mmCIF file of C-alpha atoms in Angstrom:
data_model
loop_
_atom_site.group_PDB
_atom_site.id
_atom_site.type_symbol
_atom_site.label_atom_id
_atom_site.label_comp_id
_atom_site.label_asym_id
_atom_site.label_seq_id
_atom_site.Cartn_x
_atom_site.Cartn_y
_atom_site.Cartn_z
ATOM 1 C CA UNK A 111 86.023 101.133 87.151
ATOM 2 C CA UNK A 112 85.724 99.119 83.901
ATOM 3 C CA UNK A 113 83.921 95.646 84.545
ATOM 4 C CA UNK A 114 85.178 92.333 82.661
ATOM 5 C CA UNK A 115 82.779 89.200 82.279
ATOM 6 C CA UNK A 116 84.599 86.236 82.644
ATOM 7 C CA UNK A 117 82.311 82.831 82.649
ATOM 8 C CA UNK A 118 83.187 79.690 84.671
ATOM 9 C CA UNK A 119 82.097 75.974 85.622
ATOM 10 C CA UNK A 120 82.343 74.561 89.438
ATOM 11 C CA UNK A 121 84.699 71.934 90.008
ATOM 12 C CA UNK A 122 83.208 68.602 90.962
ATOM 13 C CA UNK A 123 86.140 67.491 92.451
ATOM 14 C CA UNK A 124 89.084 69.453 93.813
ATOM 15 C CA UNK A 125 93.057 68.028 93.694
ATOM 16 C CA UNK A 126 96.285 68.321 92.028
ATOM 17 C CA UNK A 127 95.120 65.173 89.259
ATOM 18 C CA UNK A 128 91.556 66.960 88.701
ATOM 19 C CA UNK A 129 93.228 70.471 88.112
ATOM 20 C CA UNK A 130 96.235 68.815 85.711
ATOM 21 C CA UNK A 131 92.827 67.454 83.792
ATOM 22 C CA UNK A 132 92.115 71.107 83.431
ATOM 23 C CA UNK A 133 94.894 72.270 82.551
ATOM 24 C CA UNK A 134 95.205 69.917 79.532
ATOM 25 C CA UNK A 135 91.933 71.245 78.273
ATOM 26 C CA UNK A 136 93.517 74.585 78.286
ATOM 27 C CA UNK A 137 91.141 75.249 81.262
ATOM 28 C CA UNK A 138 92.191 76.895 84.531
ATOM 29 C CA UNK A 139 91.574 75.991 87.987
ATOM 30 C CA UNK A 140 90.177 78.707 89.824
ATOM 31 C CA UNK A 141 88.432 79.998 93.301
ATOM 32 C CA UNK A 142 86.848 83.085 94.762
ATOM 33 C CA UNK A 143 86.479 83.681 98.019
ATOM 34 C CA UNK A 144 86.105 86.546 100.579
ATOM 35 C CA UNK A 145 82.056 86.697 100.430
ATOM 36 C CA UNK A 146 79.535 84.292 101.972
ATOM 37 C CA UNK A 147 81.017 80.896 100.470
ATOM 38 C CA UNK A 148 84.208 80.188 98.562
ATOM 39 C CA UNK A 149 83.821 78.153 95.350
ATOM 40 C CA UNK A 150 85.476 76.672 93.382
ATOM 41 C CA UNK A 151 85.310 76.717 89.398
ATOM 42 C CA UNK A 152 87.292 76.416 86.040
ATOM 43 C CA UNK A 153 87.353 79.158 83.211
ATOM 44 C CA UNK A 154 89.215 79.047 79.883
ATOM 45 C CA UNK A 155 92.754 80.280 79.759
ATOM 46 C CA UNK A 156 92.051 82.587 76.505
ATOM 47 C CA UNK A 157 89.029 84.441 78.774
ATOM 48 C CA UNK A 158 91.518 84.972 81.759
ATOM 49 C CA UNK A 159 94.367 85.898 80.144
ATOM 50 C CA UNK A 160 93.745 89.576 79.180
ATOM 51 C CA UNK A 161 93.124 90.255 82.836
ATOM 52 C CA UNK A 162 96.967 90.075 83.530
ATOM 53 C CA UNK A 163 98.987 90.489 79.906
ATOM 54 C CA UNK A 164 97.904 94.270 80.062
ATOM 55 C CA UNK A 165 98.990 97.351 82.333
ATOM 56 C CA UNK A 166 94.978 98.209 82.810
ATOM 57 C CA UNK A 167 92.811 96.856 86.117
ATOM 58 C CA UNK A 168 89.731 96.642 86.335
ATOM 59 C CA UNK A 169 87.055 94.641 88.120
ATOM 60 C CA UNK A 170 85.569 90.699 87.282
ATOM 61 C CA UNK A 171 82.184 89.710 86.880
ATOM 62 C CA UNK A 172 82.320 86.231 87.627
ATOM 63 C CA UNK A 173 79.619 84.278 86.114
ATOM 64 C CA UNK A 174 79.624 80.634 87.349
ATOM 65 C CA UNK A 175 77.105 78.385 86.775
ATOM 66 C CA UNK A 176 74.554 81.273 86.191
ATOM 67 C CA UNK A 177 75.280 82.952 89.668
ATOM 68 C CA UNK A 178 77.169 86.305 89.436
ATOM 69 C CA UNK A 179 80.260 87.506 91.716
ATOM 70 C CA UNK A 180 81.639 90.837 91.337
ATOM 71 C CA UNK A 181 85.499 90.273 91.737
ATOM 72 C CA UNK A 182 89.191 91.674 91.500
ATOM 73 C CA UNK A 183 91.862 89.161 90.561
ATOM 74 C CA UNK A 184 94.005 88.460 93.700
ATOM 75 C CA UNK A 185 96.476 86.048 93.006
ATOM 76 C CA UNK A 186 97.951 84.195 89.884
ATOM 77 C CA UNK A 187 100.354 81.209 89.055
ATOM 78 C CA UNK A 188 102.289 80.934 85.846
ATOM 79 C CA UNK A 189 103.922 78.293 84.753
ATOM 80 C CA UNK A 190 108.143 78.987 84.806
ATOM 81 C CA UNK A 191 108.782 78.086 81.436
ATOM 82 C CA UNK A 192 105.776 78.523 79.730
ATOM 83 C CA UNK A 193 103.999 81.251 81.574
ATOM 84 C CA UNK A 194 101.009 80.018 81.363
ATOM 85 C CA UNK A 195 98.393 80.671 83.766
ATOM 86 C CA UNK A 196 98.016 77.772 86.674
ATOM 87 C CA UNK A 197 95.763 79.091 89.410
ATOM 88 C CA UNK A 198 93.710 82.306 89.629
ATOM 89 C CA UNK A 199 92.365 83.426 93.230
ATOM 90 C CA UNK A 200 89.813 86.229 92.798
ATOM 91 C CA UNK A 201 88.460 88.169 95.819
ATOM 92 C CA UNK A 202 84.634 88.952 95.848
ATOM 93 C CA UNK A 203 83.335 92.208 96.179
ATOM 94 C CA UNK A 204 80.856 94.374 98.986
ATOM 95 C CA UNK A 205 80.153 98.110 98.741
ATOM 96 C CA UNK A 206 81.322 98.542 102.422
ATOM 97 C CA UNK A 207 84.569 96.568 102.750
ATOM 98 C CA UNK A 208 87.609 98.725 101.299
ATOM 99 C CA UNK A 209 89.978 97.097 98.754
ATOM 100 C CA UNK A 210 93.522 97.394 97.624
ATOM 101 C CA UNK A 211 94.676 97.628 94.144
ATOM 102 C CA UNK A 212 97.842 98.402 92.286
ATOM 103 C CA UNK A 213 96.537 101.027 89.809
ATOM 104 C CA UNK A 214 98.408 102.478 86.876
ATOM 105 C CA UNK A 215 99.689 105.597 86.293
ATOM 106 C CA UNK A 216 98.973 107.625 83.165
ATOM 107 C CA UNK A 217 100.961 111.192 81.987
ATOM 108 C CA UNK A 218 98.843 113.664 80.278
ATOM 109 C CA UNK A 219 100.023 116.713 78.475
ATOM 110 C CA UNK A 220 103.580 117.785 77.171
ATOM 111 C CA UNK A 221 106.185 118.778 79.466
ATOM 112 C CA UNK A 222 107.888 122.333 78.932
ATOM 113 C CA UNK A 223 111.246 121.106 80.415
ATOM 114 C CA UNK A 224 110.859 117.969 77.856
ATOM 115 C CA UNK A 225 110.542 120.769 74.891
ATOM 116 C CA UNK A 226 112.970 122.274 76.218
ATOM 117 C CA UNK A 227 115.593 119.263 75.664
ATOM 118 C CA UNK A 228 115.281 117.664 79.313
ATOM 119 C CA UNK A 229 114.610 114.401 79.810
ATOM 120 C CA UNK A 230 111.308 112.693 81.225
ATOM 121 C CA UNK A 231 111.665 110.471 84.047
ATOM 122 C CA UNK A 232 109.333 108.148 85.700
ATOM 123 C CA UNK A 233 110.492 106.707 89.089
ATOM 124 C CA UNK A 234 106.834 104.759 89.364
ATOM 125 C CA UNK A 235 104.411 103.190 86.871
ATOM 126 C CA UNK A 236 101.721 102.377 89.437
ATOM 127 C CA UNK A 237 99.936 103.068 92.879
ATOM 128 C CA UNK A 238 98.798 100.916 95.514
ATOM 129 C CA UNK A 239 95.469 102.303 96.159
ATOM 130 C CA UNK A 240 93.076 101.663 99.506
ATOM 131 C CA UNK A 241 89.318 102.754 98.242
ATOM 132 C CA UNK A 242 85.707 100.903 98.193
ATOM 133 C CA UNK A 243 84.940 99.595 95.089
ATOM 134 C CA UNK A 244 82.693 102.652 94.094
ATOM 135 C CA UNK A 245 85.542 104.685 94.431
ATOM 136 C CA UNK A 246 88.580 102.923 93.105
ATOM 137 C CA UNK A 247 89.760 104.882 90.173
ATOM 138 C CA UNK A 248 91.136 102.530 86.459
ATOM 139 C CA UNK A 249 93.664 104.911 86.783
ATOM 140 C CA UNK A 250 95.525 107.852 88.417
ATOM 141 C CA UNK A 251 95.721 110.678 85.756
ATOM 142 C CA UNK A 252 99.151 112.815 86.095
ATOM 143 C CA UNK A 253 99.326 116.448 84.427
ATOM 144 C CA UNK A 254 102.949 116.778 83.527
ATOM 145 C CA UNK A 255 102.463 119.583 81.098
ATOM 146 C CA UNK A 256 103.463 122.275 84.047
ATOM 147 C CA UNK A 257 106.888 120.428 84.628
ATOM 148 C CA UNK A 258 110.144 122.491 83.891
ATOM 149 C CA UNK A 259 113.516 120.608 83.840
ATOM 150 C CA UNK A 260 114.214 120.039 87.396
ATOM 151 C CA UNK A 261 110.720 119.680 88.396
ATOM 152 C CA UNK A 262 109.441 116.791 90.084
ATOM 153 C CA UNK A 263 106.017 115.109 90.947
ATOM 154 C CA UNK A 264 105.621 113.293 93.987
ATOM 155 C CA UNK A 265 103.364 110.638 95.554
ATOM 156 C CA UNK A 266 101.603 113.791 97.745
ATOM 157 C CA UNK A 267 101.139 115.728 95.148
ATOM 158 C CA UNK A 268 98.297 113.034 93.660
ATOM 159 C CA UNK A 269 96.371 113.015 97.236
ATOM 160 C CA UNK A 270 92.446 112.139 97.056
ATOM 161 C CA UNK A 271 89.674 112.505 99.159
ATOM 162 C CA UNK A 272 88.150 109.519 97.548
ATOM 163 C CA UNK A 273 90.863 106.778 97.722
ATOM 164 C CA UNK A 274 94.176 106.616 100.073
ATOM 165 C CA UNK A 275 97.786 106.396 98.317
ATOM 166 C CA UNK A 276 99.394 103.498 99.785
ATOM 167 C CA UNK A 277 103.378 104.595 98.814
ATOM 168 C CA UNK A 278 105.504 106.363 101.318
ATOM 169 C CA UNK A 279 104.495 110.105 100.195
ATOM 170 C CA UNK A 280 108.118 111.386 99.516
ATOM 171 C CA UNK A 281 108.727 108.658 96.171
ATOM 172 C CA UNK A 282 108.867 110.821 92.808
ATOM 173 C CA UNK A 283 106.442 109.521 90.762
ATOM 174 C CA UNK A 284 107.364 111.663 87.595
ATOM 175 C CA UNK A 285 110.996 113.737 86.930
ATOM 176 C CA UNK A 286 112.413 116.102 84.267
ATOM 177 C CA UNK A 287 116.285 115.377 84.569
ATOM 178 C CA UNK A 288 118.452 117.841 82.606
ATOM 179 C CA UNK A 289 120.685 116.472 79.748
ATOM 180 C CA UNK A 290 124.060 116.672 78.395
ATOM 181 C CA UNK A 291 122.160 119.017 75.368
ATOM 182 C CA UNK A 292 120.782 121.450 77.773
ATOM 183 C CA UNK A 293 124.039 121.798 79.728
ATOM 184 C CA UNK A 294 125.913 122.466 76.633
ATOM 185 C CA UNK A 295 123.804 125.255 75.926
ATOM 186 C CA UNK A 296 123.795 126.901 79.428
ATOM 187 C CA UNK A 297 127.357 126.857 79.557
ATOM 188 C CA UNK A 298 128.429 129.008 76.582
ATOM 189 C CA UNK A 299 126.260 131.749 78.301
ATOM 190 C CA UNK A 300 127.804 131.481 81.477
ATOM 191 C CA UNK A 301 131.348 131.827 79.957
ATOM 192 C CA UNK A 302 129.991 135.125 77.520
ATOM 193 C CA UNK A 303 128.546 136.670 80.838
ATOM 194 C CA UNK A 304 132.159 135.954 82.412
ATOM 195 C CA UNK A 305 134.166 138.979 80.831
ATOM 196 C CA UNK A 306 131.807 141.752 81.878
ATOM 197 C CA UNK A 307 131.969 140.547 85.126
ATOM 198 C CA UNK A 308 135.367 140.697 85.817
ATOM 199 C CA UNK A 309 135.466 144.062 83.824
ATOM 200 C CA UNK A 310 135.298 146.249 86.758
ATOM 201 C CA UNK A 311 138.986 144.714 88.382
ATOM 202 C CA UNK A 312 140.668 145.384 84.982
ATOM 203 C CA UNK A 313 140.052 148.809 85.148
ATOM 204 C CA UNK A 314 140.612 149.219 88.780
ATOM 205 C CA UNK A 315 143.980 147.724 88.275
ATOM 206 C CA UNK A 316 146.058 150.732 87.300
ATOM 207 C CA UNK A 317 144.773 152.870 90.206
ATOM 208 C CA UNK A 318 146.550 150.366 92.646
ATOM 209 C CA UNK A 319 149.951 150.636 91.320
ATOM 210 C CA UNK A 320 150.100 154.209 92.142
#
């Protein structure tokens, strides 16, 4: 998992008028918690804000004050008008405790059915993912290349040894859906194979009058 460094200063004093201060120096109040203490700190809006205006995750190497927390973001506030960031919890790190994470999906290779004039579908665009941190993955990598129109890829077909999928098992996570273009096509070779079909009774016709 890629690691981000984001720096930090503790907060002297904690309260709605002490984090409106920081907010009008474009600074964020903050706190990260789930280890041995929970502190509290301020980082810079323009250092936090790629960590949630992009479709990636990755982990947060908090460095406050000099002392160094390994992190994942856990909770954010935006403001409702401007969207700017308000609060930030971030949840610290062990190698033993497992973690959950809503990782992205990403589609590799070129699906036949697509070539063929169906149309790609994708029912999700992430995972909730159970894993220790060693094993959670930036990303779940889906080969769609295989897929004919019709085909589908669900949530337990991407099963891992290493991490657990936390979506019921039966969601599609990836579709080829046929198309008006393709069904245009197929039809005026259903309708050619039609005649020799019905051949047979044309010809058996005259033997029945008699």
């Amino acid at each position: 998992m890629k690691t981000v460094s984001v720096s930090g200063s503790r907060r002297e004093n904690v309260g709605k008028k002490d984090a409106k201060a920081l907010r009008i120096q474009s600074k964020v109040p903050c706190v990260v918690y789930g280890g041995k203490e929970q502190i509290h700190f301020s980082a810079d809006e323009k250092e936090l804000k790629p960590l949630f205006y992009t479709p990636e995750v990755c982990f947060v190497d908090l460095v406050v004050d000099g002392k160094h927390f390994l992190t994942i973001p856990q909770d954010v506030q935006y403001h409702k008008v401007t969207e700017s960031l308000l609060h930030v919890d971030f949840f610290e790190l062990t190698e033993t405790h497992p973690i959950i994470m809503a990782v992205p999906l990403v589609m590799e290779g070129s699906s036949i059915g697509v070539l063929k004039g169906g149309r790609l579908v994708k029912g999700l665009r992430k995972l909730k993912v159970r894993a220790l941190p060693a094993n959670m993955p930036e990303c779940i990598v889906v080969n769609i290349s295989k897929m004919d129109i019709l085909d589908e890829i669900k949530v337990k077909d991407l099963c891992n040894e290493k991490y657990d999928i936390l979506e019921a098992s039966s969601l599609t996570v990836v579709a080829v859906k046929t198309t008006r273009n393709v069904e245009e096509e197929a039809a005026p070779a259903a309708t050619t194979a039609a005649p020799a079909a019905a051949a047979p009774a044309a010809a058996a016709a005259p033997a029945a009058k008699k």
